[in-house]
Amino acid sequence: MYLYTSESVSPGHPDKCADIIADRIVDELLKLDKNARVATEVFVVGKNVIIGGEVKIDKNIDKNFYINCAKEALKYIGYPEKGFSENETIFPEDLNYEVYISRQSPEISIGVDKEGEIGAGDQGMMIGFATDEREDFMPAALMMARELRDILYNNAKLNPHIFGIDLKTEVVLDYESKENFDKNIPKRVDKIIIAQSHSKDFNEEDIRKNLKELIFKQASFTDMIDEKTEFFINGTGKFVIHGPIADSGLTGRKVVADTYGAYAPVGGGAQSSKDYTKVDRSGLYAARWIAKHIVAAGLAKKAVVEISYVIGIAKPLSVTVNTLGTSKTKLKDEELSDLIKNRFPLTPLWITKKFGLDEPIKNGFTYVQTAARGQVGYEEYPWEKLDELEWFKSLP
């Protein structure tokens, strides 16, 4: 056996509540001013929502704006839920909201807001990853965990008298050997782990039976589930008290689930809560776009791309490609790195215009969606488009 594991969490998970509130703020501020600068953090705990950070916008907004963003985000997630009491879940209208927003430091603005350019909003390194395990060039265990998440989350919304919207999923894949792992050949699902909140009126055996039946009915990978596959559903016995009532949530704590499920390194900071000048967000999208092109063009079976920046400087400090020993081209990784760096500017302004990051709704996505589903891996996102595939395929 050679096992590898990834997990995912639903929008109702406390950390995701924080991310989604933060990105609702980003979406709404960009509607008001596409040049808004945003870096807000959210902490949800018990019946309290605390919003803090820095914002720069050419509009007059007050604390009620942020409170309304939080309430609408929680309603988008699915709170409050039928079938649960105020001691078991949260009710957005009854929460205590605190807002501590100040204006972005002018010292940051000096470096970021340049004439005809955008300086990087922070220093750091961002990671892109792609693999040919699946048609979407994403790692299999992660996308299986996300698929289960979506099945169970949608089921919870359809059956609110039984299930809650706070849940986690985890998939353990068996590649059978390190060689198969290196070649991106998963063989079977070894374990499925689920934490699913539910009504106190239903016993655990019924819950487990219901969820297993649902998985076998709706999951696309049931052919990889065999008689040896183990299921762990609600390992503590019950999961009635849930959401921020049961556990606090904070922006940026689910970056592994949001990106590559531990199949690749994690770069700088989180994406949620930040505007597009923050390269934690825009740099990650660009790095994923490059890595996906490398694999889709057949240059390698998998690729890690690192892009690094320094605050106030537009051009990246480095662009580094690592094909992890799977290269199928005559080019060395360092040669491929140089070709990519020379062809694509990869400045925050170039990335922003390339993917429409300053006008997300106009370009077919919202930051709330990226917070709820994952920052990469969905073809609707502009940074998932293979629009430079011919150039990559032309490389020797």
XYZ file of C-alpha atoms in Angstrom:
396
model
C 0.000 0.000 0.000
C 1.042 3.577 -0.658
C -1.531 5.962 0.821
C -2.147 9.676 0.298
C -4.858 11.765 1.929
C -6.688 15.032 1.264
C -9.631 16.713 2.978
C -12.270 19.322 2.265
C -14.748 21.336 4.324
C -18.197 22.687 3.520
C -19.183 26.360 3.385
C -20.896 25.825 6.754
C -17.620 24.964 8.493
C -16.618 27.788 10.898
C -13.342 28.572 9.091
C -15.207 28.747 5.790
C -17.814 31.021 7.362
C -14.973 33.420 8.127
C -13.498 33.115 4.613
C -16.849 33.608 2.913
C -17.714 36.668 5.019
C -14.290 38.145 4.218
C -14.698 37.545 0.493
C -18.254 38.880 0.508
C -16.678 42.103 1.748
C -14.130 41.986 -1.103
C -16.869 41.392 -3.694
C -19.072 44.183 -2.383
C -16.247 46.701 -2.094
C -15.102 45.980 -5.659
C -18.678 46.595 -6.831
C -18.424 50.066 -5.310
C -14.879 50.760 -6.476
C -12.833 48.360 -8.599
C -9.685 50.042 -7.254
C -10.589 49.249 -3.645
C -7.770 47.890 -1.490
C -8.940 45.273 0.988
C -7.300 43.201 3.716
C -9.928 42.202 6.262
C -9.844 39.299 8.695
C -12.884 37.617 10.242
C -13.197 35.685 13.485
C -16.428 33.832 14.253
C -16.851 32.334 17.707
C -20.051 31.335 19.471
C -22.575 34.034 18.727
C -19.982 36.653 17.813
C -18.568 37.839 14.488
C -15.492 40.075 14.665
C -14.320 41.860 11.505
C -11.021 43.723 11.459
C -8.402 44.939 9.033
C -7.598 47.675 6.561
C -9.543 49.089 3.634
C -8.930 51.897 1.160
C -11.891 52.942 -0.981
C -13.118 56.099 -2.665
C -16.540 55.844 -1.011
C -18.056 56.616 2.370
C -19.078 53.401 4.098
C -19.887 52.711 7.732
C -19.884 49.697 10.039
C -23.353 48.655 8.892
C -21.914 47.891 5.458
C -19.623 45.229 6.942
C -22.340 43.876 9.224
C -24.730 43.500 6.293
C -21.988 41.745 4.292
C -21.559 39.266 7.140
C -25.279 38.597 7.480
C -25.729 38.082 3.741
C -22.706 35.775 3.622
C -24.100 33.588 6.393
C -27.469 33.421 4.637
C -25.670 32.461 1.401
C -23.999 29.624 3.309
C -27.340 28.399 4.646
C -27.656 29.763 8.168
C -29.987 29.633 10.024
C -30.976 25.987 9.570
C -34.359 24.400 10.162
C -34.426 21.622 12.694
C -31.757 23.086 14.983
C -32.099 25.268 18.068
C -30.126 28.403 18.920
C -27.971 26.246 21.188
C -27.044 23.960 18.287
C -26.395 26.380 15.424
C -26.193 30.103 14.627
C -28.892 32.558 13.627
C -27.340 35.487 11.707
C -29.864 38.064 12.908
C -29.150 37.242 16.552
C -25.348 37.433 16.445
C -23.173 40.150 17.950
C -21.159 41.911 15.239
C -18.037 43.953 15.965
C -16.173 45.922 13.290
C -12.629 47.232 13.571
C -11.712 48.537 10.123
C -9.050 51.193 9.589
C -7.721 52.825 6.440
C -4.884 51.052 4.634
C -1.457 52.377 5.556
C -0.312 55.151 3.178
C 3.137 53.564 3.252
C 1.680 50.491 1.515
C -0.162 52.677 -1.001
C 3.103 54.358 -2.015
C 4.497 51.032 -3.193
C 1.319 49.500 -4.599
C -0.459 52.331 -6.419
C 1.958 53.359 -9.152
C 1.266 55.276 -12.357
C 0.347 52.709 -15.016
C 1.347 49.747 -12.831
C 0.541 47.958 -9.595
C 3.296 47.094 -7.176
C 2.973 43.791 -5.329
C 0.810 44.301 -2.244
C 3.075 42.131 -0.146
C 6.204 40.021 -0.243
C 6.157 36.247 -0.443
C 6.052 33.225 -2.696
C 3.035 31.632 -4.344
C 2.726 28.042 -5.540
C 1.007 26.607 -8.599
C 0.509 22.882 -9.103
C -0.961 20.593 -11.743
C -1.041 16.853 -12.348
C -2.415 14.643 -15.107
C -4.278 12.392 -12.636
C -7.578 13.894 -13.789
C -8.953 15.836 -16.753
C -9.058 18.990 -14.614
C -5.327 18.562 -13.835
C -6.022 18.463 -10.111
C -4.946 15.823 -7.547
C -7.428 12.989 -7.223
C -7.811 12.641 -3.446
C -8.555 16.361 -3.042
C -11.173 16.483 -5.779
C -12.814 13.315 -4.468
C -13.031 14.930 -1.030
C -14.513 18.056 -2.621
C -17.025 15.966 -4.555
C -18.156 14.242 -1.366
C -18.344 17.631 0.341
C -20.682 18.945 -2.353
C -22.868 15.832 -2.308
C -23.301 15.990 1.473
C -23.672 19.779 1.639
C -26.388 19.790 -1.036
C -28.086 16.879 0.709
C -28.035 18.797 3.984
C -29.700 21.801 2.377
C -32.366 19.526 0.875
C -32.951 17.764 4.217
C -32.560 20.501 6.863
C -34.609 18.586 9.429
C -31.962 15.832 9.427
C -28.569 17.272 8.465
C -26.579 20.404 9.246
C -24.441 22.305 6.748
C -21.221 22.081 8.797
C -19.249 19.070 7.587
C -15.801 17.758 6.660
C -14.775 15.048 4.217
C -11.507 13.171 3.805
C -10.362 10.618 1.232
C -7.408 8.269 1.594
C -6.242 6.989 -1.787
C -4.138 3.883 -2.234
C -1.607 4.139 -5.074
C -0.273 0.683 -4.134
C 3.325 1.806 -4.732
C 5.511 4.912 -4.741
C 6.096 4.293 -8.434
C 2.368 4.572 -9.134
C 2.184 7.733 -7.023
C 5.026 9.283 -9.032
C 3.228 8.285 -12.251
C -0.124 9.683 -11.023
C -1.906 6.311 -11.021
C -4.258 5.940 -8.028
C -5.642 2.424 -7.691
C -8.411 2.430 -5.082
C -10.057 4.344 -2.259
C -8.738 2.991 1.009
C -10.726 5.121 3.468
C -13.520 7.698 3.481
C -13.859 9.921 6.529
C -16.891 12.125 7.141
C -17.911 14.475 9.932
C -21.542 15.414 9.257
C -23.619 17.533 11.626
C -27.145 16.241 12.172
C -30.329 16.584 14.190
C -30.459 15.048 17.662
C -33.644 13.249 16.601
C -31.744 10.741 14.464
C -29.411 8.031 15.716
C -25.911 7.533 14.430
C -26.525 4.191 12.745
C -29.274 5.685 10.601
C -27.048 8.658 9.781
C -24.175 6.396 8.720
C -26.425 4.181 6.611
C -28.040 7.176 4.916
C -24.726 8.828 4.032
C -23.124 5.647 2.706
C -26.135 5.033 0.461
C -25.942 8.626 -0.754
C -22.247 8.286 -1.623
C -22.749 5.070 -3.585
C -25.673 6.658 -5.413
C -24.055 9.977 -6.386
C -20.244 9.809 -6.256
C -18.444 9.497 -9.590
C -15.651 7.289 -8.237
C -17.578 4.372 -6.729
C -15.667 2.026 -9.048
C -12.613 2.743 -6.878
C -14.447 1.780 -3.684
C -14.134 -1.916 -2.872
C -14.907 -4.352 -0.068
C -11.757 -3.285 1.783
C -12.628 0.411 1.762
C -13.229 1.643 5.312
C -15.810 4.275 6.219
C -15.440 6.495 9.282
C -18.567 8.598 9.783
C -18.849 10.823 12.854
C -16.093 9.158 14.800
C -17.073 10.795 18.115
C -20.549 9.264 17.980
C -22.691 12.332 17.348
C -22.381 15.826 15.849
C -25.425 17.887 16.791
C -23.908 21.138 18.086
C -22.064 22.588 15.105
C -20.893 25.681 13.229
C -19.346 28.544 15.205
C -21.384 27.468 18.224
C -19.199 24.367 18.495
C -15.874 25.660 17.168
C -14.391 29.031 16.304
C -13.573 29.986 12.735
C -10.843 32.229 11.350
C -9.908 33.424 7.862
C -7.028 31.649 6.197
C -6.973 28.381 8.117
C -7.984 26.142 5.212
C -5.350 27.054 2.614
C -4.382 23.412 1.973
C -7.969 22.363 1.251
C -8.405 25.544 -0.792
C -5.470 24.746 -3.069
C -3.855 21.341 -3.721
C -4.741 19.164 -0.750
C -1.108 18.710 0.398
C 0.015 17.310 -2.969
C 2.158 20.431 -3.334
C 3.779 22.986 -1.016
C 1.739 25.854 0.371
C 2.985 29.286 -0.642
C 2.562 32.617 1.120
C -0.655 33.618 2.872
C -4.320 32.854 2.333
C -6.316 34.157 -0.612
C -9.619 34.963 1.055
C -10.052 38.470 2.503
C -7.618 40.136 0.062
C -7.960 42.225 -3.052
C -6.126 41.402 -6.285
C -3.058 43.554 -5.540
C -2.190 41.098 -2.798
C -0.047 38.535 -4.607
C -1.151 35.890 -2.094
C -4.269 35.851 -4.271
C -3.243 37.005 -7.751
C 0.152 35.273 -7.686
C -1.435 31.957 -6.741
C -3.864 32.191 -9.662
C -1.031 32.947 -12.085
C 1.111 30.101 -10.757
C -1.750 27.607 -11.112
C -2.420 28.880 -14.662
C 1.200 28.255 -15.647
C 1.402 24.825 -13.987
C -1.832 23.716 -15.656
C -0.540 24.773 -19.071
C 2.715 22.868 -18.577
C 0.898 19.616 -17.849
C -1.928 20.136 -20.357
C 0.644 20.786 -23.091
C 2.285 17.457 -22.348
C 5.564 18.977 -21.154
C 5.387 17.026 -17.881
C 3.095 14.722 -15.919
C 3.093 17.091 -12.952
C 4.514 20.506 -12.230
C 5.126 22.842 -9.298
C 5.534 26.528 -10.135
C 6.820 29.066 -7.604
C 6.516 32.820 -8.184
C 8.012 35.219 -5.641
C 7.459 38.942 -5.094
C 8.608 41.818 -2.915
C 6.222 44.518 -1.709
C 6.040 47.552 -3.959
C 7.805 45.929 -6.931
C 5.695 44.823 -9.902
C 7.911 42.237 -11.591
C 8.324 38.921 -9.784
C 11.697 38.210 -8.205
C 11.686 34.642 -9.495
C 9.679 32.182 -11.543
C 10.713 28.592 -10.898
C 9.361 25.423 -12.513
C 9.876 21.981 -10.967
C 8.489 19.070 -12.992
C 9.341 16.624 -10.201
C 11.241 14.291 -12.479
C 8.287 13.864 -14.871
C 9.465 16.136 -17.701
C 8.641 14.993 -21.237
C 10.443 17.831 -23.037
C 14.018 18.510 -24.141
C 14.043 21.592 -21.931
C 15.580 21.533 -18.493
C 13.362 22.906 -15.727
C 15.560 26.005 -15.436
C 15.243 26.648 -19.196
C 11.476 26.298 -19.033
C 11.447 28.691 -16.071
C 13.345 31.333 -18.064
C 11.123 30.993 -21.143
C 7.973 31.478 -19.059
C 9.403 34.417 -17.105
C 10.448 36.142 -20.341
C 7.108 35.610 -22.117
C 4.630 36.504 -19.381
C 5.071 39.729 -17.344
C 3.317 38.234 -14.269
C 2.972 41.645 -12.633
C -0.096 42.208 -10.439
C -1.537 44.503 -13.143
C -0.962 41.942 -15.905
C -2.502 39.161 -13.803
C -5.434 41.384 -12.842
C -6.250 42.279 -16.451
C -5.595 38.738 -17.681
C -8.144 37.198 -15.313
C -10.430 40.190 -14.670
C -9.689 40.164 -10.961
C -10.830 43.776 -10.438
C -14.282 43.033 -11.877
C -15.011 39.444 -10.829
C -18.749 39.343 -11.537
C -18.191 40.737 -15.037
C -15.694 37.942 -15.632
C -17.901 35.086 -14.512
C -16.963 34.457 -10.893
C -17.139 35.891 -7.399
C -14.592 35.716 -4.613
C -17.319 34.273 -2.390
C -17.437 31.290 -4.766
C -13.680 30.768 -4.526
C -13.907 30.844 -0.735
C -16.770 28.340 -0.690
C -15.511 25.871 -3.313
C -11.723 26.229 -3.471
C -9.324 28.696 -5.038
C -8.304 26.457 -7.950
C -9.578 23.498 -9.937
C -12.876 24.712 -11.438
C -13.005 25.443 -15.159
C -15.274 28.484 -14.728
C -12.429 30.391 -13.097
C -10.511 32.559 -15.613
C -7.159 31.280 -14.301
C -8.182 27.745 -15.278
C -8.528 28.634 -18.981
C -5.947 27.021 -21.279
C -5.708 30.040 -23.560
C -1.935 29.864 -24.147
C -1.816 26.153 -24.842
C -0.467 26.525 -28.390
C 2.599 28.417 -27.192
C 3.354 25.856 -24.513
C 2.880 23.032 -27.031
C 5.357 24.751 -29.383
C 8.189 24.356 -26.873
C 10.716 21.647 -27.793
